[in-house]
mmCIF file of C-alpha atoms in Angstrom:
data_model
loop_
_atom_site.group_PDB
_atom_site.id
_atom_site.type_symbol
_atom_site.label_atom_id
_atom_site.label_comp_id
_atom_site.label_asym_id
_atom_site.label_seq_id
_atom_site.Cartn_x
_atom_site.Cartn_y
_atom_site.Cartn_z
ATOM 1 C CA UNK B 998 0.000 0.000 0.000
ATOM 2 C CA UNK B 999 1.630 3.323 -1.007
ATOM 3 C CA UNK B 1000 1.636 6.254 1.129
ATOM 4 C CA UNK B 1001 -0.404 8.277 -1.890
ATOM 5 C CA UNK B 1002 -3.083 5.488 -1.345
ATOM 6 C CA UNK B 1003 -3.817 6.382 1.894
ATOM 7 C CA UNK B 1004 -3.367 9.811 2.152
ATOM 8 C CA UNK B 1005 -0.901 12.328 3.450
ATOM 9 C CA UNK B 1006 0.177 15.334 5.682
ATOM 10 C CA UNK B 1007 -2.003 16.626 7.457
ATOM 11 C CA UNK B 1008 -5.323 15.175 6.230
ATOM 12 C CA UNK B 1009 -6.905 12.455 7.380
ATOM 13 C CA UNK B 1010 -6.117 9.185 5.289
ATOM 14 C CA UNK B 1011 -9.136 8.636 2.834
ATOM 15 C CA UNK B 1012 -10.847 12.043 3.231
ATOM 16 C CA UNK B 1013 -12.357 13.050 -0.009
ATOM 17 C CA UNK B 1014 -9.498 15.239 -2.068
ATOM 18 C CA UNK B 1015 -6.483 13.276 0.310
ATOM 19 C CA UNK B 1016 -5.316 11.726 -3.434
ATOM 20 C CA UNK B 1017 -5.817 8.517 -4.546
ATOM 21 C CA UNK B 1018 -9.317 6.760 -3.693
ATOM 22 C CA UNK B 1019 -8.366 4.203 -0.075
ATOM 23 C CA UNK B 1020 -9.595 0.775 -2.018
ATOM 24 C CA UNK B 1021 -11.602 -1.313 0.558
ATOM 25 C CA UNK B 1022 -12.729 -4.954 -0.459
ATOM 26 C CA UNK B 1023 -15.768 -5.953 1.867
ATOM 27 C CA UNK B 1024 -16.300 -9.422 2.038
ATOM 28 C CA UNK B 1025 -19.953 -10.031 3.421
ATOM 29 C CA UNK B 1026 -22.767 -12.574 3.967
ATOM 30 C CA UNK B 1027 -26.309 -11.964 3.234
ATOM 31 C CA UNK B 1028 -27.432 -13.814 5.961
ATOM 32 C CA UNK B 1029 -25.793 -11.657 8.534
ATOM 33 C CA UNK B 1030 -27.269 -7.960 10.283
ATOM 34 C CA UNK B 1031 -24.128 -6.919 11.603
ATOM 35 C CA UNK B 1032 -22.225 -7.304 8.290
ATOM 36 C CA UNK B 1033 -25.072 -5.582 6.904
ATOM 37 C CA UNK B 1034 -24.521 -2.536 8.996
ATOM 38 C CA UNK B 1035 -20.877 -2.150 8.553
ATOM 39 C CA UNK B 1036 -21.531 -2.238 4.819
ATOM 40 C CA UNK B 1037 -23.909 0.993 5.304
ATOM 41 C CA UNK B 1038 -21.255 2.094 7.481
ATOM 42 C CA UNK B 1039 -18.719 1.762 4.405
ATOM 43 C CA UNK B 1040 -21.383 3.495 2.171
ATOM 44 C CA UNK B 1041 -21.963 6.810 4.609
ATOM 45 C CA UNK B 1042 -17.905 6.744 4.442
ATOM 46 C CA UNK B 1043 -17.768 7.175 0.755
ATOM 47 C CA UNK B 1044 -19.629 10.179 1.360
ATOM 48 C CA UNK B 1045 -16.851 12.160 2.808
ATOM 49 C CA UNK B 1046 -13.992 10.149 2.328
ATOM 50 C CA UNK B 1047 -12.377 8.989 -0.590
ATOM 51 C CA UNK B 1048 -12.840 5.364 -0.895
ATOM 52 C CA UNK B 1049 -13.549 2.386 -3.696
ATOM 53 C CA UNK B 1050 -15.700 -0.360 -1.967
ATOM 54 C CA UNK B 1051 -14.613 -3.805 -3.952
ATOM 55 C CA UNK B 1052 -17.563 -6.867 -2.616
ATOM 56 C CA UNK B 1053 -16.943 -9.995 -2.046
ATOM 57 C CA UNK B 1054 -18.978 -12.842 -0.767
ATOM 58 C CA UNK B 1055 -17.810 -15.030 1.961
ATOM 59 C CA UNK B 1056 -20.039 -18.333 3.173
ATOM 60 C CA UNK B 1057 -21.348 -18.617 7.343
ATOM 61 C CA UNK B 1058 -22.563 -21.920 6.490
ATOM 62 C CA UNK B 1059 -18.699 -22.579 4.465
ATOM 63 C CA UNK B 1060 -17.459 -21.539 7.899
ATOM 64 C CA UNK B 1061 -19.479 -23.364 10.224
ATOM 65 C CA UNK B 1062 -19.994 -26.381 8.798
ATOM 66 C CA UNK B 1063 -18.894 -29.761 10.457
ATOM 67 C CA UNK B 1064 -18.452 -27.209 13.827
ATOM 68 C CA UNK B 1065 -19.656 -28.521 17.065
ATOM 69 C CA UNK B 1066 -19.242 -25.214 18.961
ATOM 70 C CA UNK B 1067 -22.056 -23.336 18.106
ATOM 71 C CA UNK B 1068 -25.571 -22.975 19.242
ATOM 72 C CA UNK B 1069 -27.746 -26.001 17.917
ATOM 73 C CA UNK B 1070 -30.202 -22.999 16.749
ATOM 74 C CA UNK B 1071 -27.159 -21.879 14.554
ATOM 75 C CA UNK B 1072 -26.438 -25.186 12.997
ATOM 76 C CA UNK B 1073 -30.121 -25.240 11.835
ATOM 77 C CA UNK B 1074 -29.830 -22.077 10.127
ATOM 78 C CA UNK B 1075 -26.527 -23.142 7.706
ATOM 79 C CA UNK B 1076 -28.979 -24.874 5.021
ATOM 80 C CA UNK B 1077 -30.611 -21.820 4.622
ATOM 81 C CA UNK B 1078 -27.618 -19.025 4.527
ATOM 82 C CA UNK B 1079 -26.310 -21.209 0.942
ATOM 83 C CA UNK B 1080 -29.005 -20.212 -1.087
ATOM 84 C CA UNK B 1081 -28.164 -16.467 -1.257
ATOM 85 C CA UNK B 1082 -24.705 -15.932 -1.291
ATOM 86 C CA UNK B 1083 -25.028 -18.813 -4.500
ATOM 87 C CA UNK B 1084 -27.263 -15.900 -5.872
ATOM 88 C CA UNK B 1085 -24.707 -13.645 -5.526
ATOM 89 C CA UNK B 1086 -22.196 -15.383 -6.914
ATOM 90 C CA UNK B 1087 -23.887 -16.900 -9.426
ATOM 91 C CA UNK B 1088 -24.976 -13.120 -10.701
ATOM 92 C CA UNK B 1089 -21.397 -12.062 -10.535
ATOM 93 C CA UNK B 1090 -20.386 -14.814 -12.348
ATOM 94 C CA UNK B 1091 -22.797 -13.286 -15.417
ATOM 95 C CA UNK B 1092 -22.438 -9.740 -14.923
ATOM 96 C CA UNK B 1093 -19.609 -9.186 -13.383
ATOM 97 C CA UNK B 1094 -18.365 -8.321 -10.026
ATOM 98 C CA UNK B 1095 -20.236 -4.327 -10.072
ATOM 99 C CA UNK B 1096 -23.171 -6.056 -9.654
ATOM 100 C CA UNK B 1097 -22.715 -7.512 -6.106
ATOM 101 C CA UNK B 1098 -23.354 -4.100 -3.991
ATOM 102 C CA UNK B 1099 -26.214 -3.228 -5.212
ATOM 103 C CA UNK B 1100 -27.380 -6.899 -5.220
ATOM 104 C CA UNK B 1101 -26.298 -7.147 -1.412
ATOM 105 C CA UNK B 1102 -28.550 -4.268 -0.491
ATOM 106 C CA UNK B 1103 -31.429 -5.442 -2.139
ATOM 107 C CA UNK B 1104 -30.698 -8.883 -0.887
ATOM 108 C CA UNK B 1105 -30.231 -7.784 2.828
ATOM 109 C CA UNK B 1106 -33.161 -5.021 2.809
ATOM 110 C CA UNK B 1107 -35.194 -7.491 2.478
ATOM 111 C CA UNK B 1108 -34.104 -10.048 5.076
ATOM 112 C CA UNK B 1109 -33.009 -7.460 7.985
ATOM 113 C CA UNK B 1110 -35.443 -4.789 7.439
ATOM 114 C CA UNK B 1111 -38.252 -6.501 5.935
ATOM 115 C CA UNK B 1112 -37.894 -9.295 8.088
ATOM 116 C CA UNK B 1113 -38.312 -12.288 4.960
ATOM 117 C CA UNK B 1114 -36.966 -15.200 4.789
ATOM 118 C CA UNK B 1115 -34.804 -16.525 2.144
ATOM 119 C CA UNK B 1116 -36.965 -17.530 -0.633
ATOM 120 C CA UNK B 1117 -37.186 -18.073 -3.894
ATOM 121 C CA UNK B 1118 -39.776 -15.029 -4.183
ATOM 122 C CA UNK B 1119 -37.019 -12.649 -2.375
ATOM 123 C CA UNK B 1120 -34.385 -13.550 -5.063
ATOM 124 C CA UNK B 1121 -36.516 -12.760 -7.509
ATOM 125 C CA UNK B 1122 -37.102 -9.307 -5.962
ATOM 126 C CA UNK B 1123 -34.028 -8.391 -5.471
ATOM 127 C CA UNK B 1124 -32.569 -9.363 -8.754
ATOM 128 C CA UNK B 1125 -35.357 -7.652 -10.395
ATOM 129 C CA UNK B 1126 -35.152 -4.855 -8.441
ATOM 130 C CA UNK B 1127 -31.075 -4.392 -9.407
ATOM 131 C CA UNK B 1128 -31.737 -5.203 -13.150
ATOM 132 C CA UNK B 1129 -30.988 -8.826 -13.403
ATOM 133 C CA UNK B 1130 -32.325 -11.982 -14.788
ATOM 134 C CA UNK B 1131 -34.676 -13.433 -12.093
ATOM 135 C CA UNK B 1132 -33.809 -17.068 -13.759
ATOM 136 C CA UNK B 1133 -30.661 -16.223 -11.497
ATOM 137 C CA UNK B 1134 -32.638 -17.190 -8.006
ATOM 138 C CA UNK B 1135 -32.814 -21.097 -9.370
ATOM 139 C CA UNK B 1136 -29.305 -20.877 -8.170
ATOM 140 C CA UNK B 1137 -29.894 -20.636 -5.226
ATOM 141 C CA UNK B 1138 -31.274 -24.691 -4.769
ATOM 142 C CA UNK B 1139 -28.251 -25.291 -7.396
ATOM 143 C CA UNK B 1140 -24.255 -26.883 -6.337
ATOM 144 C CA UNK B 1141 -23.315 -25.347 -9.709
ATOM 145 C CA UNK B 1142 -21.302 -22.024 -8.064
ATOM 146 C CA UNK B 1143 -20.518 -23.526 -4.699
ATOM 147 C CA UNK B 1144 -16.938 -24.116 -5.365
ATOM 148 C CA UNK B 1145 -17.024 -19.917 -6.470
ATOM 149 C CA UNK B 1146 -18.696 -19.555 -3.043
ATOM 150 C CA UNK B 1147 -15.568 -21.508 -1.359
ATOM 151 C CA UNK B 1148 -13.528 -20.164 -3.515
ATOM 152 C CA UNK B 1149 -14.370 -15.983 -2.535
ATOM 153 C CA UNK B 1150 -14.857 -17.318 1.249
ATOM 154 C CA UNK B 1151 -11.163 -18.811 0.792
ATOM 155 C CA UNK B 1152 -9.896 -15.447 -0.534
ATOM 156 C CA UNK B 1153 -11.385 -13.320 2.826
ATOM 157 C CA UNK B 1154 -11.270 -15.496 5.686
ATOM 158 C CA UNK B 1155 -7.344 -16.594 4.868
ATOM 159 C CA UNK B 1156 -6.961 -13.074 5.523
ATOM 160 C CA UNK B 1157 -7.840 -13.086 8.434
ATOM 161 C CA UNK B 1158 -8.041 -16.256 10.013
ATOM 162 C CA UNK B 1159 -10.571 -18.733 11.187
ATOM 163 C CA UNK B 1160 -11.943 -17.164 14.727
ATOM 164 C CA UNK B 1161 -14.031 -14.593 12.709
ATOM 165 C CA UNK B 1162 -16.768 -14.066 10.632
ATOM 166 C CA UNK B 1163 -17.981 -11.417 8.577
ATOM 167 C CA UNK B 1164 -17.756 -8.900 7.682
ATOM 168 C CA UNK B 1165 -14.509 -8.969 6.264
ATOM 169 C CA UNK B 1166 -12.332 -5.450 5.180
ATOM 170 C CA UNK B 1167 -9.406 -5.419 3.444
ATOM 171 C CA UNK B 1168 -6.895 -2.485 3.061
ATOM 172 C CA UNK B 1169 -3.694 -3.978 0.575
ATOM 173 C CA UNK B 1170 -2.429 -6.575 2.478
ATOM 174 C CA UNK B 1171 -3.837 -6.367 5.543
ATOM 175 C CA UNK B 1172 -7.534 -7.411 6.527
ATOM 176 C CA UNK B 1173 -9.308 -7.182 9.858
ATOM 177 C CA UNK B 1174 -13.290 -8.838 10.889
ATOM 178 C CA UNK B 1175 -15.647 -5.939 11.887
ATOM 179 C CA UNK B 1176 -16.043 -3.201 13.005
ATOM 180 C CA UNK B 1177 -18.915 -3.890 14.314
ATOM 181 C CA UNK B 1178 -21.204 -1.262 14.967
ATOM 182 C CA UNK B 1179 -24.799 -0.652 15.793
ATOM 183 C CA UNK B 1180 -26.406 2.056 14.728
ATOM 184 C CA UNK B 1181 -24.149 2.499 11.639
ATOM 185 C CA UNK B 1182 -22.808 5.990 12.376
ATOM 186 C CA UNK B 1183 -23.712 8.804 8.997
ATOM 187 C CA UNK B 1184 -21.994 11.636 7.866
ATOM 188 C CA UNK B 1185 -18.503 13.032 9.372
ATOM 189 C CA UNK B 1186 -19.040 10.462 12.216
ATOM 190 C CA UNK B 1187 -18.405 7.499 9.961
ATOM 191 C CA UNK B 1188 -15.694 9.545 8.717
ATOM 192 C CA UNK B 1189 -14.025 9.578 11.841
ATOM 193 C CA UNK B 1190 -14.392 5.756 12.692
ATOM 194 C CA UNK B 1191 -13.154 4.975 9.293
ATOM 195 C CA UNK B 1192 -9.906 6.855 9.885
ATOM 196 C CA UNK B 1193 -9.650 5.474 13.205
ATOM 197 C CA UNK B 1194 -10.161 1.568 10.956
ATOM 198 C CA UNK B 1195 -7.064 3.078 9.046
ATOM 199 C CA UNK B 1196 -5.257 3.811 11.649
ATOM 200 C CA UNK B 1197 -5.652 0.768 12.947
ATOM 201 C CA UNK B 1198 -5.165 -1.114 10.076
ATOM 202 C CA UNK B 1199 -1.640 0.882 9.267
ATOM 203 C CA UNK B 1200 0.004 -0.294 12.691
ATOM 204 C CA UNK B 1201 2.106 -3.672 12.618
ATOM 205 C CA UNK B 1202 1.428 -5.742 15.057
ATOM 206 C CA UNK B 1203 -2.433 -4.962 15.512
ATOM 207 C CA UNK B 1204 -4.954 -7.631 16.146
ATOM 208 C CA UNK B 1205 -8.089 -7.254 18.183
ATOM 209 C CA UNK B 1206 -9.900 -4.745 20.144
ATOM 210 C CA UNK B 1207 -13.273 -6.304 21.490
ATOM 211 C CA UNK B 1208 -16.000 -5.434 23.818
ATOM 212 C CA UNK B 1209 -19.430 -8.150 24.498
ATOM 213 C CA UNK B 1210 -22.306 -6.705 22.765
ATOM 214 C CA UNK B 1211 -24.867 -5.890 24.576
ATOM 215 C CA UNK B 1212 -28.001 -4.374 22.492
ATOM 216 C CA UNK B 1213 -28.611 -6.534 18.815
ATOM 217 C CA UNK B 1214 -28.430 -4.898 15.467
ATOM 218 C CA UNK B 1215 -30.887 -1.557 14.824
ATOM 219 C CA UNK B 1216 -31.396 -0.646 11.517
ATOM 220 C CA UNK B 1217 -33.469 2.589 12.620
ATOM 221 C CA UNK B 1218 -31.147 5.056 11.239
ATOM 222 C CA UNK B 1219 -31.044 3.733 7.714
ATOM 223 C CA UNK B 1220 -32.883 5.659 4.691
ATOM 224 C CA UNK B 1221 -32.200 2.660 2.033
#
């Protein structure tokens, strides 16, 4: 990562006009809220710093199969996460990888603020609602793009390691899981935490910082 990729002097690294564009690749789940809200964490960002969001899809259920220490609740929830990140992928696959933010927004509207399940009708919506084929949702029963699934999963979580989840960010080289944040902070406030992620990001040696949650995801703030 060059220095003119994250900014310099005095400015804060990324802020709109601080040179090149920061590129941050976002590797996210449909399936999960807080992912969800970091990603409209990474979109308020773009509106006052300067940043190129490159998506990804990574897999829960490629991560927790065959696990024994998770909630029995959880495991009965994996068959169900496939079917739309194999949407995703399989729409990528066809229209290439500019496709997959708007697709995740449509895709996650509907399961975290509407409240739907996965279905074969939400697909549809989605992918019509982004400009796509709705043929696209029969991938969703279909094995046909699960080794692209494992494959994109593969490319994020070896960044990182296997005691996370997503979301997934990437900055060059270096990745980190998170943040995770609820409400997803707007305007110079996600500014701020994203140059406090860079900051972060830029120091060898950095890990973890951590804190139990204690309220669940709210999506209250949100004007999608």
């Amino acid at each position: 990562m060059t220095a003119s990729a994250v900014g310099t002097g005095s400015e804060p690294a990324g802020e709109t006009g601080a040179g090149e564009p920061v590129v941050a690749d976002f590797w996210f789940d449909p399936s999960c809220p807080w992912a969800f809200l970091t990603s409209r964490w990474m979109l308020e960002v773009q509106k006052v710093r300067a940043v190129e969001i490159r998506w990804h899809v990574m897999s829960l259920a490629v991560l927790n199969s065959g696990r024994d220490d998770i909630p029995e609740v959880y495991k009965a929830m994996i068959p169900g996460m496939w079917g739309p990140v194999r949407v995703a992928v399989a729409a990528a696959a066809a229209h290439g990888d500019e496709v997959l933010g708007p697709l995740y927004t449509a895709l996650s509207r509907r399961r975290h603020i509407d409240k739907a399940e996965w279905s074969k009708d939400v697909f549809e919506a989605a992918l019509a609602e982004v400009g796509l084929p709705t043929a696209l949702a029969a991938a969703a029963d279909s094995t046909d793009f699960d080794e692209a699934v494992r494959a994109s999963h593969a490319d994020g979580i070896g960044r990182v390691g296997m005691d996370v989840g997503t979301p997934v960010i990437a900055i060059g080289d270096t990745a980190l899981f998170g943040p995770v944040i609820t409400p997803a902070p707007t305007g110079e406030a996600a500014g701020k935490l994203w140059d406090g992620f860079l900051l972060v990001v830029q120091t060898p040696g950095f890990y973890e910082l951590k804190r139990s949650r204690d309220v669940g995801p709210s999506f209250d703030n949100l004007t999608i």
